[in-house]
Coordinates of C-alpha atoms in Angstrom, one line a residue:
Chain A
M1 CA 109.3 -117.2 -5.0
A2 CA 108.2 -114.7 -7.7
A3 CA 106.7 -111.2 -6.5
F4 CA 103.5 -110.2 -7.9
F5 CA 103.0 -107.2 -10.0
P6 CA 99.1 -106.6 -11.0
A7 CA 98.3 -105.5 -14.3
Q8 CA 96.0 -102.9 -13.0
L9 CA 99.1 -101.0 -10.9
T10 CA 101.6 -101.4 -13.5
R11 CA 99.5 -99.3 -15.8
L12 CA 100.3 -96.3 -13.4
Y13 CA 103.9 -96.4 -14.0
P14 CA 105.8 -96.1 -17.2
P15 CA 106.1 -99.8 -18.7
G16 CA 109.3 -101.6 -18.1
D17 CA 110.4 -99.9 -15.5
N18 CA 110.3 -102.7 -12.8
G19 CA 111.9 -100.6 -10.0
K20 CA 109.1 -98.5 -9.7
I21 CA 106.0 -100.8 -10.2
P22 CA 104.5 -101.3 -6.9
C23 CA 104.3 -105.1 -5.8
V24 CA 101.1 -105.7 -4.0
I25 CA 101.0 -108.5 -1.6
V26 CA 97.6 -109.5 -0.3
L27 CA 97.9 -111.2 3.3
S28 CA 95.2 -113.8 2.6
D29 CA 96.8 -115.3 -0.6
W30 CA 99.7 -115.8 1.5
A31 CA 98.0 -116.9 5.0
E32 CA 99.3 -120.6 4.5
L33 CA 102.6 -119.9 3.4
P34 CA 105.3 -120.2 6.1
R35 CA 106.0 -116.5 7.9
H36 CA 109.5 -116.6 6.7
D37 CA 109.0 -117.0 3.2
V38 CA 106.8 -113.7 3.4
I39 CA 109.2 -112.1 4.9
N40 CA 111.8 -113.3 2.8
C41 CA 110.3 -112.5 -0.4
V42 CA 109.8 -108.8 0.8
A43 CA 113.6 -108.6 1.6
E44 CA 114.3 -109.8 -1.6
I45 CA 112.1 -107.4 -3.8
F46 CA 114.2 -104.7 -1.8
R47 CA 117.5 -106.5 -2.6
Q48 CA 116.7 -106.6 -6.3
A49 CA 115.6 -102.9 -6.3
G50 CA 118.5 -101.8 -4.4
E51 CA 120.7 -103.2 -6.9
R52 CA 119.2 -100.4 -9.4
Q53 CA 119.3 -97.7 -6.9
N54 CA 115.3 -97.8 -6.4
V55 CA 113.3 -98.2 -3.2
A56 CA 110.7 -100.9 -4.0
T57 CA 107.2 -100.3 -3.0
V58 CA 105.7 -103.3 -1.7
L59 CA 102.5 -102.5 -0.9
I60 CA 100.7 -105.1 1.6
V61 CA 97.0 -105.2 1.7
D62 CA 95.4 -106.3 5.1
D63 CA 92.4 -108.1 4.5
L64 CA 92.3 -110.1 7.8
G65 CA 92.3 -107.5 10.2
S66 CA 92.7 -109.5 12.9
I67 CA 93.9 -108.2 16.4
H68 CA 96.1 -110.4 18.2
A69 CA 100.0 -110.5 19.2
E70 CA 101.3 -113.1 16.6
Y71 CA 99.6 -111.5 14.0
E72 CA 100.8 -108.1 14.8
V73 CA 104.4 -109.7 15.1
L74 CA 103.8 -110.8 11.4
L75 CA 102.9 -107.4 10.1
S76 CA 106.0 -105.5 12.0
A77 CA 108.3 -108.0 10.6
L78 CA 107.0 -107.4 7.0
T79 CA 107.3 -103.2 7.8
E80 CA 110.6 -103.9 9.3
A81 CA 111.5 -105.7 5.9
G82 CA 110.4 -102.6 3.9
G83 CA 106.7 -103.3 3.4
I84 CA 103.9 -100.7 3.7
I85 CA 100.8 -102.2 5.4
L86 CA 97.7 -100.9 4.1
A87 CA 94.5 -101.6 6.4
P88 CA 90.9 -100.2 5.4
D89 CA 90.4 -97.1 7.7
S90 CA 86.7 -96.8 7.1
P91 CA 83.4 -98.6 6.4
E92 CA 83.8 -97.8 2.5
E93 CA 87.5 -98.8 2.6
I94 CA 86.3 -102.2 4.6
E95 CA 83.8 -102.9 1.8
M96 CA 86.5 -102.0 -1.1
V97 CA 88.9 -104.6 0.5
R98 CA 86.2 -107.1 0.6
R99 CA 85.6 -106.7 -3.1
D100 CA 89.0 -106.5 -4.4
P101 CA 92.0 -105.8 -2.3
L102 CA 93.8 -104.8 -5.5
V103 CA 91.6 -102.1 -6.2
F104 CA 91.9 -100.8 -2.6
A105 CA 95.7 -100.6 -3.1
E106 CA 95.2 -98.8 -6.4
A107 CA 93.1 -96.0 -4.8
Q108 CA 95.6 -95.7 -2.0
L109 CA 98.4 -95.3 -4.6
I110 CA 96.6 -92.7 -6.6
A111 CA 95.7 -90.7 -3.4
A112 CA 99.7 -90.8 -2.4
Q113 CA 100.6 -90.0 -5.6
S114 CA 98.4 -86.9 -6.0
H115 CA 99.9 -85.4 -2.6
S116 CA 103.6 -86.3 -3.8
A117 CA 102.9 -84.1 -6.8
V118 CA 103.1 -81.2 -4.9
A119 CA 106.5 -81.6 -3.2
T120 CA 108.4 -82.3 -6.4
A121 CA 108.0 -78.7 -7.3
P122 CA 111.4 -77.2 -7.5
L123 CA 112.7 -75.0 -4.8
L124 CA 113.4 -71.5 -5.9
S125 CA 116.4 -69.9 -3.6
P126 CA 118.7 -71.7 -1.4
S127 CA 117.6 -70.3 1.8
M128 CA 115.6 -67.2 1.2
P129 CA 111.6 -67.2 1.1
G130 CA 110.7 -68.5 -2.3
S131 CA 108.4 -65.6 -3.1
P132 CA 106.9 -62.8 -1.1
D133 CA 103.5 -64.6 -1.6
A134 CA 104.7 -67.4 0.3
Y135 CA 103.9 -65.2 3.4
K136 CA 100.3 -64.1 2.4
E137 CA 98.5 -67.4 3.6
F138 CA 100.4 -67.2 6.8
G139 CA 99.1 -63.8 7.1
K140 CA 95.7 -64.6 6.8
A141 CA 95.7 -66.0 10.3
V142 CA 95.8 -62.5 11.7
T143 CA 92.7 -60.6 11.6
R144 CA 93.2 -56.7 12.3
L145 CA 90.5 -55.3 14.0
L146 CA 88.8 -52.1 12.9
P147 CA 88.6 -49.6 15.9
G148 CA 84.8 -50.5 16.7
E149 CA 85.7 -53.7 16.5
L150 CA 88.2 -53.4 18.9
E151 CA 86.0 -51.3 21.3
E152 CA 83.5 -54.2 21.3
V153 CA 86.1 -56.9 22.2
I154 CA 87.1 -54.7 24.9
E155 CA 83.5 -54.3 26.1
G156 CA 82.7 -57.9 25.8
R157 CA 85.7 -58.8 27.9
R158 CA 84.4 -56.5 30.5
H159 CA 81.1 -57.6 30.8
D160 CA 81.7 -61.3 29.7
D161 CA 84.9 -62.4 31.0
W162 CA 84.6 -65.3 33.5
R163 CA 87.5 -63.6 35.6
Y164 CA 85.1 -60.6 36.6
L165 CA 81.9 -62.8 37.4
N166 CA 81.4 -62.8 41.3
Chain B
M1 CA 127.8 -68.4 12.1
P2 CA 123.8 -68.4 12.0
Q3 CA 122.8 -69.5 15.7
L4 CA 120.6 -72.4 14.2
L5 CA 124.3 -73.9 13.3
R6 CA 125.7 -73.0 16.4
A7 CA 122.6 -74.8 18.3
H8 CA 123.3 -78.1 16.2
E9 CA 127.0 -78.5 16.3
M10 CA 128.8 -81.3 17.2
M11 CA 132.0 -80.6 16.2
E12 CA 133.2 -78.6 12.7
F13 CA 131.2 -80.0 9.8
V14 CA 129.2 -82.1 12.1
Y15 CA 125.5 -81.2 12.9
N16 CA 123.0 -83.1 14.8
V17 CA 119.4 -82.7 14.2
A18 CA 118.3 -85.8 16.3
D19 CA 118.4 -85.2 19.9
V20 CA 119.4 -81.4 20.4
A21 CA 116.0 -80.1 20.5
Y22 CA 113.7 -81.0 23.4
P23 CA 111.0 -81.7 23.3
V24 CA 110.8 -83.2 19.6
S25 CA 108.2 -82.9 17.1
I26 CA 108.8 -84.3 13.6
R27 CA 107.7 -80.9 12.2
D28 CA 110.3 -79.2 13.9
Q29 CA 113.0 -81.5 13.1
M30 CA 111.9 -81.2 9.4
N31 CA 112.2 -77.6 9.6
R32 CA 115.5 -77.6 11.3
S33 CA 117.1 -80.3 8.9
R34 CA 116.0 -78.2 5.9
W35 CA 117.1 -74.9 7.0
L36 CA 120.5 -76.4 8.5
V37 CA 121.0 -77.4 5.1
A38 CA 120.4 -74.1 3.6
K39 CA 122.4 -72.5 6.1
A40 CA 125.4 -74.5 5.5
Y41 CA 125.2 -74.4 1.7
D42 CA 125.1 -70.6 2.0
L43 CA 128.3 -70.7 4.1
G44 CA 130.2 -73.0 1.7
F45 CA 130.3 -76.2 4.1
F46 CA 129.8 -78.3 1.0
G47 CA 128.7 -78.0 -2.8
P48 CA 130.6 -76.7 -5.9
S49 CA 132.3 -74.2 -4.1
R50 CA 134.3 -76.7 -2.2
D51 CA 137.4 -78.7 -3.1
K52 CA 136.0 -81.7 -5.1
R53 CA 137.0 -84.2 -2.0
Y54 CA 134.6 -82.1 0.3
Q55 CA 131.9 -81.5 -2.1
R56 CA 129.2 -84.3 -0.6
L57 CA 126.9 -83.9 2.2
L58 CA 126.5 -86.9 4.1
V59 CA 122.9 -87.5 5.8
C60 CA 122.6 -90.5 8.3
G61 CA 119.0 -91.5 8.9
A62 CA 116.1 -91.6 6.3
G63 CA 113.4 -90.5 8.6
A64 CA 111.5 -87.5 8.0
A65 CA 114.3 -85.1 8.8
G66 CA 116.6 -87.1 7.0
V67 CA 115.0 -87.3 3.8
T68 CA 114.1 -83.7 3.9
A69 CA 117.8 -83.0 4.3
A70 CA 118.6 -84.8 1.4
L71 CA 116.1 -84.0 -0.9
H72 CA 116.7 -80.4 0.0
A73 CA 120.4 -80.4 -0.7
V74 CA 119.9 -82.3 -3.8
S75 CA 117.6 -79.2 -4.9
L76 CA 120.6 -77.2 -4.5
G77 CA 122.7 -79.1 -7.0
V78 CA 124.6 -80.8 -4.0
E79 CA 125.7 -84.5 -4.3
T80 CA 124.4 -86.1 -1.5
V81 CA 124.9 -89.5 0.2
L82 CA 121.7 -90.8 2.4
V83 CA 122.2 -93.7 4.4
E84 CA 119.6 -95.9 6.4
R85 CA 120.1 -98.8 8.7
S86 CA 116.7 -100.6 7.4
P87 CA 115.9 -101.7 4.0
A88 CA 113.3 -98.7 3.3
P89 CA 112.7 -95.4 4.7
F90 CA 110.5 -93.8 7.3
L91 CA 110.5 -97.0 9.3
R92 CA 108.7 -95.0 12.6
Q93 CA 106.0 -94.1 10.3
R94 CA 105.5 -97.1 8.6
L95 CA 105.4 -99.3 11.7
C96 CA 102.4 -97.3 13.0
R97 CA 98.9 -97.6 11.4
S98 CA 97.0 -96.2 14.0
R99 CA 98.5 -92.7 14.8
W100 CA 96.7 -90.0 13.1
I101 CA 99.7 -87.5 13.1
D102 CA 100.2 -83.6 13.2
P103 CA 100.5 -80.8 12.5
V104 CA 96.5 -79.7 12.0
Q105 CA 94.9 -82.4 14.1
Y106 CA 95.5 -81.5 17.5
D107 CA 96.2 -77.4 17.9
W108 CA 93.6 -74.4 17.9
S109 CA 92.5 -74.0 14.7
A110 CA 94.2 -71.6 11.8
N111 CA 94.0 -71.3 8.3
H112 CA 96.4 -74.4 7.8
W113 CA 93.6 -76.6 9.3
T114 CA 91.3 -76.7 6.1
A115 CA 94.2 -77.1 3.8
A116 CA 95.6 -80.0 6.2
A117 CA 99.0 -78.7 5.0
F118 CA 102.3 -78.3 6.8
P119 CA 102.2 -74.8 8.6
H120 CA 105.4 -73.5 7.1
A121 CA 105.6 -69.7 5.8
G122 CA 108.8 -70.0 4.0
P123 CA 109.4 -72.0 0.7
A124 CA 108.0 -75.3 -0.1
M125 CA 109.0 -78.2 2.2
P126 CA 110.1 -81.3 0.5
L127 CA 108.0 -83.9 2.0
P128 CA 104.3 -83.0 1.9
W129 CA 102.3 -83.5 5.0
P130 CA 98.7 -83.9 4.5
A131 CA 97.1 -84.9 7.7
D132 CA 96.8 -88.6 7.7
R133 CA 97.6 -92.0 9.3
S134 CA 101.3 -92.6 10.0
N135 CA 102.1 -95.4 7.9
R136 CA 99.8 -93.8 4.8
L137 CA 101.7 -90.6 5.2
A138 CA 104.9 -92.5 5.0
F139 CA 103.9 -94.2 1.7
R140 CA 103.3 -90.8 0.5
W141 CA 106.9 -89.7 1.3
Q142 CA 108.4 -93.0 0.0
L143 CA 106.8 -91.8 -3.8
V144 CA 108.4 -88.5 -3.1
L145 CA 111.7 -89.9 -2.3
N146 CA 111.7 -92.3 -5.4
A147 CA 111.2 -89.4 -7.6
G148 CA 113.9 -87.7 -5.8
L149 CA 116.2 -90.9 -6.4
T150 CA 115.9 -89.9 -10.2
N151 CA 118.2 -87.3 -9.7
P152 CA 121.7 -89.0 -10.1
L153 CA 123.2 -86.4 -7.2
L154 CA 121.3 -88.3 -4.9
T155 CA 122.7 -91.8 -3.5
F156 CA 120.4 -93.8 -1.0
R157 CA 122.4 -96.5 0.5
R158 CA 120.8 -99.2 2.7
P159 CA 120.8 -100.9 4.9
D160 CA 124.0 -99.5 5.9
H161 CA 124.9 -97.1 9.0
A162 CA 127.8 -95.3 10.2
V163 CA 130.6 -96.6 12.6
G164 CA 132.0 -95.0 15.2
A165 CA 132.4 -91.3 15.3
P166 CA 133.2 -88.9 12.2
V167 CA 136.9 -88.1 12.0
P168 CA 137.8 -84.4 11.2
I169 CA 140.1 -84.1 8.2
A170 CA 142.6 -81.3 8.6
N171 CA 145.0 -79.6 6.3
P172 CA 148.4 -79.1 6.4
S173 CA 148.2 -75.7 8.6
G174 CA 146.0 -77.6 11.1
E175 CA 142.6 -76.1 9.7
V176 CA 139.5 -78.6 9.6
V177 CA 138.6 -78.8 6.1
G178 CA 136.0 -81.8 6.1
I179 CA 135.2 -85.2 8.1
E180 CA 135.5 -88.7 7.2
M181 CA 133.2 -91.4 8.3
S182 CA 133.0 -95.3 8.2
F183 CA 130.5 -97.4 7.2
H184 CA 129.1 -101.0 8.3
S185 CA 129.5 -102.0 4.4
G186 CA 133.1 -101.2 4.7
L187 CA 133.5 -98.0 3.0
T188 CA 135.0 -95.1 4.5
E189 CA 134.4 -91.9 2.8
A190 CA 135.1 -87.8 3.1
F191 CA 132.6 -85.5 2.9
G192 CA 132.2 -81.9 3.3
M193 CA 129.7 -81.9 6.1
L194 CA 127.6 -84.8 8.1
L195 CA 123.9 -84.1 9.3
W196 CA 123.1 -86.6 11.6
C197 CA 119.2 -87.3 11.7
V198 CA 119.2 -90.7 13.6
G199 CA 116.8 -91.7 16.2
F200 CA 113.7 -89.9 18.1
S201 CA 115.3 -90.8 21.4
D202 CA 114.1 -93.4 23.7
E203 CA 110.2 -93.3 24.6
R204 CA 109.8 -94.0 28.6
R205 CA 106.6 -96.0 28.6
F206 CA 107.8 -98.8 31.0
A207 CA 106.9 -99.3 34.5
A208 CA 108.7 -101.9 37.1
P209 CA 108.9 -104.6 37.6
N210 CA 108.5 -105.8 33.9
Y211 CA 105.6 -103.9 32.2
S212 CA 105.9 -102.1 28.7
G213 CA 103.0 -100.5 27.0
F214 CA 102.3 -99.8 23.7
A215 CA 104.9 -97.2 22.0
F216 CA 103.7 -93.9 20.9
W217 CA 104.8 -94.5 17.2
E218 CA 103.3 -98.2 17.3
T219 CA 99.9 -99.6 15.9
D220 CA 97.7 -99.9 18.9
P221 CA 93.9 -100.7 18.9
F222 CA 92.5 -97.9 21.1
E223 CA 89.7 -96.7 18.7
Q224 CA 88.4 -100.3 18.4
P225 CA 85.2 -101.2 19.9
D226 CA 86.1 -102.3 23.7
W227 CA 89.5 -100.8 23.3
G228 CA 90.3 -104.0 20.8
V229 CA 90.0 -106.2 23.7
V230 CA 88.9 -109.7 22.9
S231 CA 86.3 -111.1 24.9
P232 CA 86.2 -108.4 27.7
P233 CA 84.6 -108.0 30.9
T234 CA 81.4 -106.0 31.3
R235 CA 83.3 -103.1 31.8
L236 CA 87.1 -102.5 31.3
R237 CA 89.0 -99.9 33.1
G238 CA 91.7 -97.9 31.5
L239 CA 94.8 -95.7 32.8
V240 CA 96.8 -93.2 30.8
S241 CA 99.7 -92.0 32.8
G242 CA 101.4 -88.8 31.8
G243 CA 100.7 -85.3 31.4
G244 CA 102.2 -84.5 28.0
D245 CA 101.1 -84.3 24.6
G246 CA 101.2 -88.1 24.1
A247 CA 99.1 -89.0 27.2
L248 CA 96.7 -86.3 26.1
Q249 CA 96.3 -87.6 22.9
D250 CA 95.6 -91.2 23.8
V251 CA 93.2 -89.8 26.5
I252 CA 91.1 -88.3 24.1
R253 CA 91.4 -91.6 21.6
L254 CA 90.5 -93.8 24.8
A255 CA 87.5 -91.5 25.8
T256 CA 86.0 -91.1 22.6
R257 CA 87.3 -93.5 19.9
K258 CA 87.8 -90.8 17.7
K259 CA 91.3 -90.5 15.8
S260 CA 92.3 -87.1 16.9
A261 CA 91.3 -84.1 18.9
I262 CA 90.1 -82.2 15.6
D263 CA 87.4 -84.9 15.2
V264 CA 86.1 -84.7 18.8
W265 CA 86.0 -80.6 18.2
H266 CA 84.0 -81.0 14.9
D267 CA 81.3 -83.1 16.6
I268 CA 81.4 -80.6 19.7
E269 CA 80.5 -77.9 17.1
A270 CA 77.9 -80.1 14.9
A271 CA 75.0 -79.0 16.8
G272 CA 76.0 -75.1 16.6
W273 CA 78.0 -74.8 19.8
S274 CA 81.1 -72.6 19.1
M275 CA 83.9 -71.1 21.3
P276 CA 83.0 -67.5 22.7
D277 CA 85.4 -65.1 21.2
N278 CA 86.4 -63.8 24.8
V279 CA 87.4 -67.4 25.9
R280 CA 89.3 -68.0 22.6
H281 CA 91.1 -64.6 22.9
A282 CA 91.9 -65.3 26.6
L283 CA 93.2 -68.9 25.8
F284 CA 95.1 -67.8 22.7
T285 CA 96.6 -64.9 24.8
A286 CA 97.4 -67.1 27.4
E287 CA 99.2 -69.8 24.9
D288 CA 101.1 -66.9 23.6
Q289 CA 102.5 -65.5 26.9
A290 CA 103.6 -69.3 27.7
Q291 CA 105.0 -70.1 24.8
R292 CA 107.4 -67.1 25.3
A293 CA 108.3 -67.8 28.8
L294 CA 109.0 -71.3 28.1
L295 CA 110.9 -70.6 25.3
W296 CA 113.3 -68.8 27.3
C297 CA 113.4 -70.6 30.9
R298 CA 115.8 -73.1 31.5
P299 CA 114.2 -76.8 31.1
S300 CA 113.0 -78.4 34.1
S301 CA 113.1 -75.2 36.3
V302 CA 110.8 -73.4 38.4
D303 CA 110.3 -70.9 35.8
E304 CA 109.0 -73.6 33.4
H305 CA 106.7 -74.9 36.4
N306 CA 105.4 -71.3 36.6
A307 CA 104.7 -70.9 33.0
L308 CA 103.0 -74.0 32.5
Q309 CA 101.1 -73.6 35.8
R310 CA 99.7 -70.1 34.4
L311 CA 98.5 -71.9 31.1
H312 CA 96.9 -74.4 32.9
D313 CA 94.9 -72.2 35.0
E314 CA 93.7 -70.2 32.1
Y315 CA 92.6 -73.6 30.8
V316 CA 91.1 -75.0 33.8
Q317 CA 89.1 -71.2 34.1
A318 CA 88.0 -71.4 30.4
V319 CA 86.5 -75.0 31.0
N320 CA 84.7 -74.2 34.3
Y321 CA 83.1 -71.1 32.9
L322 CA 82.1 -72.8 29.4
A323 CA 80.5 -75.7 31.2
T324 CA 79.0 -74.2 34.4
F325 CA 78.2 -70.2 33.7
H326 CA 78.0 -69.7 29.9
P327 CA 74.6 -69.4 28.5
A328 CA 75.3 -72.4 25.8
R329 CA 76.5 -74.6 28.5
A330 CA 73.6 -76.8 28.3
L331 CA 74.2 -77.4 24.4
L332 CA 77.9 -77.9 25.0
I333 CA 77.5 -80.6 28.0
N334 CA 74.7 -82.3 25.5
Q335 CA 77.2 -82.5 22.8
V336 CA 80.2 -83.9 24.7
V337 CA 78.1 -86.5 26.6
N338 CA 77.2 -87.8 22.8
V339 CA 80.9 -87.7 22.5
L340 CA 81.6 -89.9 25.6
A341 CA 79.0 -92.0 24.8
A342 CA 81.2 -94.0 22.2
N343 CA 83.5 -95.8 25.0
P344 CA 81.4 -97.6 27.6
H345 CA 84.4 -98.4 29.8
A346 CA 86.1 -96.3 32.5
L347 CA 89.2 -94.2 32.2
A348 CA 91.7 -92.8 34.6
H349 CA 94.4 -90.5 33.6
V350 CA 97.0 -89.5 36.3
H351 CA 100.0 -86.8 35.5
S352 CA 102.4 -85.7 37.8
C353 CA 102.5 -82.1 39.4
T354 CA 99.3 -79.9 39.1
H355 CA 99.8 -79.1 35.2
F356 CA 100.0 -80.7 32.1
A357 CA 103.2 -80.5 30.2
R358 CA 103.2 -79.2 26.8
Y359 CA 102.0 -78.5 24.0
Y360 CA 99.3 -78.7 21.6
G361 CA 96.4 -76.3 22.7
L362 CA 93.5 -78.4 21.6
N363 CA 94.4 -81.3 23.3
H364 CA 94.7 -79.5 26.3
F365 CA 91.6 -78.1 26.3
L366 CA 89.5 -81.2 25.4
V367 CA 90.7 -83.5 28.1
L368 CA 89.8 -81.1 30.7
L369 CA 86.5 -80.4 29.1
L370 CA 85.7 -84.2 28.8
A371 CA 86.8 -84.8 32.7
K372 CA 84.6 -81.7 33.6
V373 CA 81.7 -82.8 31.7
A374 CA 81.8 -86.1 32.9
T375 CA 81.7 -84.9 36.4
L376 CA 79.1 -82.7 35.8
A377 CA 77.0 -85.2 33.6
N378 CA 77.7 -88.4 35.9
V379 CA 79.0 -90.0 33.1
A380 CA 80.9 -92.8 34.3
S381 CA 83.1 -93.4 31.4
G382 CA 84.4 -89.9 31.2
P383 CA 87.9 -89.6 32.1
Q384 CA 88.9 -88.9 35.7
V385 CA 91.7 -86.9 36.0
R386 CA 94.2 -87.2 39.1
P387 CA 96.9 -84.5 39.2
Q388 CA 100.2 -84.9 41.2
T389 CA 100.2 -88.9 40.6
G390 CA 102.3 -91.1 38.9
V391 CA 102.8 -95.0 38.2
A392 CA 105.1 -96.6 40.5
T393 CA 104.8 -100.4 39.7
V394 CA 102.6 -102.9 37.7
S395 CA 101.7 -106.1 39.3
G396 CA 100.0 -109.1 37.9
H397 CA 101.4 -109.6 34.5
G398 CA 104.8 -109.5 32.9
C399 CA 104.5 -107.7 29.4
L400 CA 108.0 -107.0 28.5
G401 CA 108.6 -107.1 24.8
N402 CA 104.8 -107.3 23.3
P403 CA 102.3 -104.9 24.9
W404 CA 99.7 -107.3 22.8
T405 CA 100.3 -110.1 25.0
C406 CA 98.9 -107.9 28.0
H407 CA 96.4 -105.6 26.2
G408 CA 93.1 -106.3 28.3
V409 CA 94.7 -108.2 31.2
N410 CA 93.7 -107.3 34.6
H411 CA 97.0 -105.1 36.0
T412 CA 97.1 -103.9 39.7
V413 CA 98.8 -100.6 38.9
H414 CA 100.3 -98.8 42.2
L415 CA 100.5 -95.1 42.2
Q416 CA 102.5 -92.6 43.7
H417 CA 102.1 -89.0 44.9
R418 CA 104.4 -86.6 43.1
P419 CA 104.4 -82.9 44.7
M420 CA 106.4 -81.2 41.9
C421 CA 106.8 -82.2 38.4
F422 CA 110.4 -82.3 38.6
G423 CA 110.7 -83.7 42.0
P424 CA 111.0 -87.5 43.3
A425 CA 108.0 -89.2 44.2
R426 CA 107.0 -89.0 48.0
A427 CA 104.3 -91.6 49.1
A428 CA 102.2 -94.1 47.8
A429 CA 98.8 -93.2 46.5
G430 CA 97.0 -96.1 46.2
Q431 CA 96.4 -98.5 43.8
E432 CA 94.0 -98.9 40.6
N433 CA 93.2 -101.7 38.4
A434 CA 93.4 -101.2 34.7
H435 CA 93.0 -103.8 31.7
V436 CA 94.6 -101.2 29.5
L437 CA 97.6 -99.1 30.5
V438 CA 99.2 -96.6 28.7
I439 CA 102.5 -95.1 29.8
R440 CA 103.4 -91.8 28.4
H441 CA 106.5 -90.5 30.5
G442 CA 108.3 -88.6 27.5
I443 CA 111.6 -89.6 26.0
S444 CA 115.2 -90.0 27.2
P445 CA 117.6 -88.2 24.9
H446 CA 120.7 -90.2 23.8
P447 CA 123.0 -88.0 22.6
A448 CA 125.1 -89.6 19.5
F449 CA 128.5 -87.4 20.3
S450 CA 129.6 -85.8 23.6
H451 CA 128.5 -82.2 23.0
T452 CA 127.6 -79.0 24.7
P453 CA 125.6 -76.6 22.6
M454 CA 126.6 -73.2 22.2
A455 CA 122.8 -72.4 22.3
F456 CA 119.6 -73.8 23.5
A457 CA 118.5 -75.5 20.2
R458 CA 114.6 -74.9 21.2
Q459 CA 115.5 -71.1 21.7
V460 CA 116.4 -71.0 17.9
M461 CA 113.4 -71.4 16.1
P462 CA 113.9 -71.8 12.5
Y463 CA 110.8 -70.6 11.5
H464 CA 111.5 -67.0 12.2
L465 CA 115.1 -67.1 10.8
P466 CA 115.6 -64.5 7.6

């Protein structure tokens, strides 16, 4: 059984690097197949990618959206085999999946890539803070009060604190 | 040796992130694993300064903590072997499509809220943490790991796992210089250090005789209309048991059908209501005092009870004040009633002792506020909170193994009175019917190695280390 590598996703990756090209499975396309065939297909993709030292990216678009025990068992089995289940999470995403599940998968991939780029920045030093600037944002959480403001807070607490009511 | 290493040391050159720090948080485990690698590297436990045989780091477990450790080690130029039992990383997070996860969704607002970023003051963490559904976050992390695997220093071996305990390797003078580990794949190899990042401990979500509810890290339908129950009766009854953060999260989700506390908070603030400064100040002060008290008291002690009780009392007073005395109380009540309108079904919340357990402040506040307003405004679907009560047994249906098969089935839940948070149950406390039953009774750590730590791990906060 061949895996499905859609052209609209392959253009997001360098051509020819199959280990990095996401495989997309749309559940409604596979609904008639025996369950273990789908699970075995995912497992086979991972085995082949493993030989190349890659972690396969198998995106499974849940366009059926069923809520019942047997369906959840299938999704869990696919996940344990290595797949990532992508289900719509808003009315806009539901509409997107209805129109074209692959466009939805592509949107999810782009969103994921935009965040992963941040983390691959090199770390500066083994264990010391990377730069003094790293602490500046943290410091914003604390607001130092001017003397007048402090007086207002104290007065406010004196007159408005519920523990002094009654 | 740095205290952080002492608190996680299992034996020489073997460190455990998974079971030592309790209660657990993914954010904390990622921090700890990153800092453990950094500290051990500084001390020369692995890396170029060692004999070639012991230059490599072994990381067992490719979850959030393990991958964080491995990527950080590689960034230091260390040859690293990452071993995972499953075919792909982050299995726990990938399995869950419904949990909208930390760090910025359940706590009082800070400046990292708007950025939805990891609230970490130090250098960049290898894995980014924008707030998202659990499985989508795992997808992002997997792309980061894939990028990391282009570095030849990183080997990701799966499916494979360690077999048995690590064996210390000694030099002729008897000094331990490294460890040897055997694997299910048949390999036996030497390493400079092992970082054990396997497992998140066992969740207690069972009730006798054979009831098993949804796990915390499992896809659930709680935010769906009628809580995802197919063909529901006119009025469902839900019951959440537990006073910890998992229980509070799910009380909020079931009562409002919102994915997280921050969504509820934004809805309450939408009409112009805002938290008065004096209340905010009092709650933050109480949180600060409680965190320091909890940090240094013994787990499950009277001191811990007292610290949590003081904190809880402050929250109860604040909610009572805001909903009954404050000039803007009508606006607040109106907004909360609107939020509760999303769920028409009855919801009970039982928890042992007279206070909630840990941890996130906004969850704590919102559960009390929802319950208070439901009482004041006669909203029958609002959470009804019963302290000092626990689930004893469940009858009416056997559910072990698959919560979906019993979701929506009417169960009889037999309750018991619990006079103290850590004491035994005393007497029967009546029964409730529940079509949806959520049991969040914490976790049972299962240490991988026999170990007596030299310091309480939770007393060594990696955030504050130089």
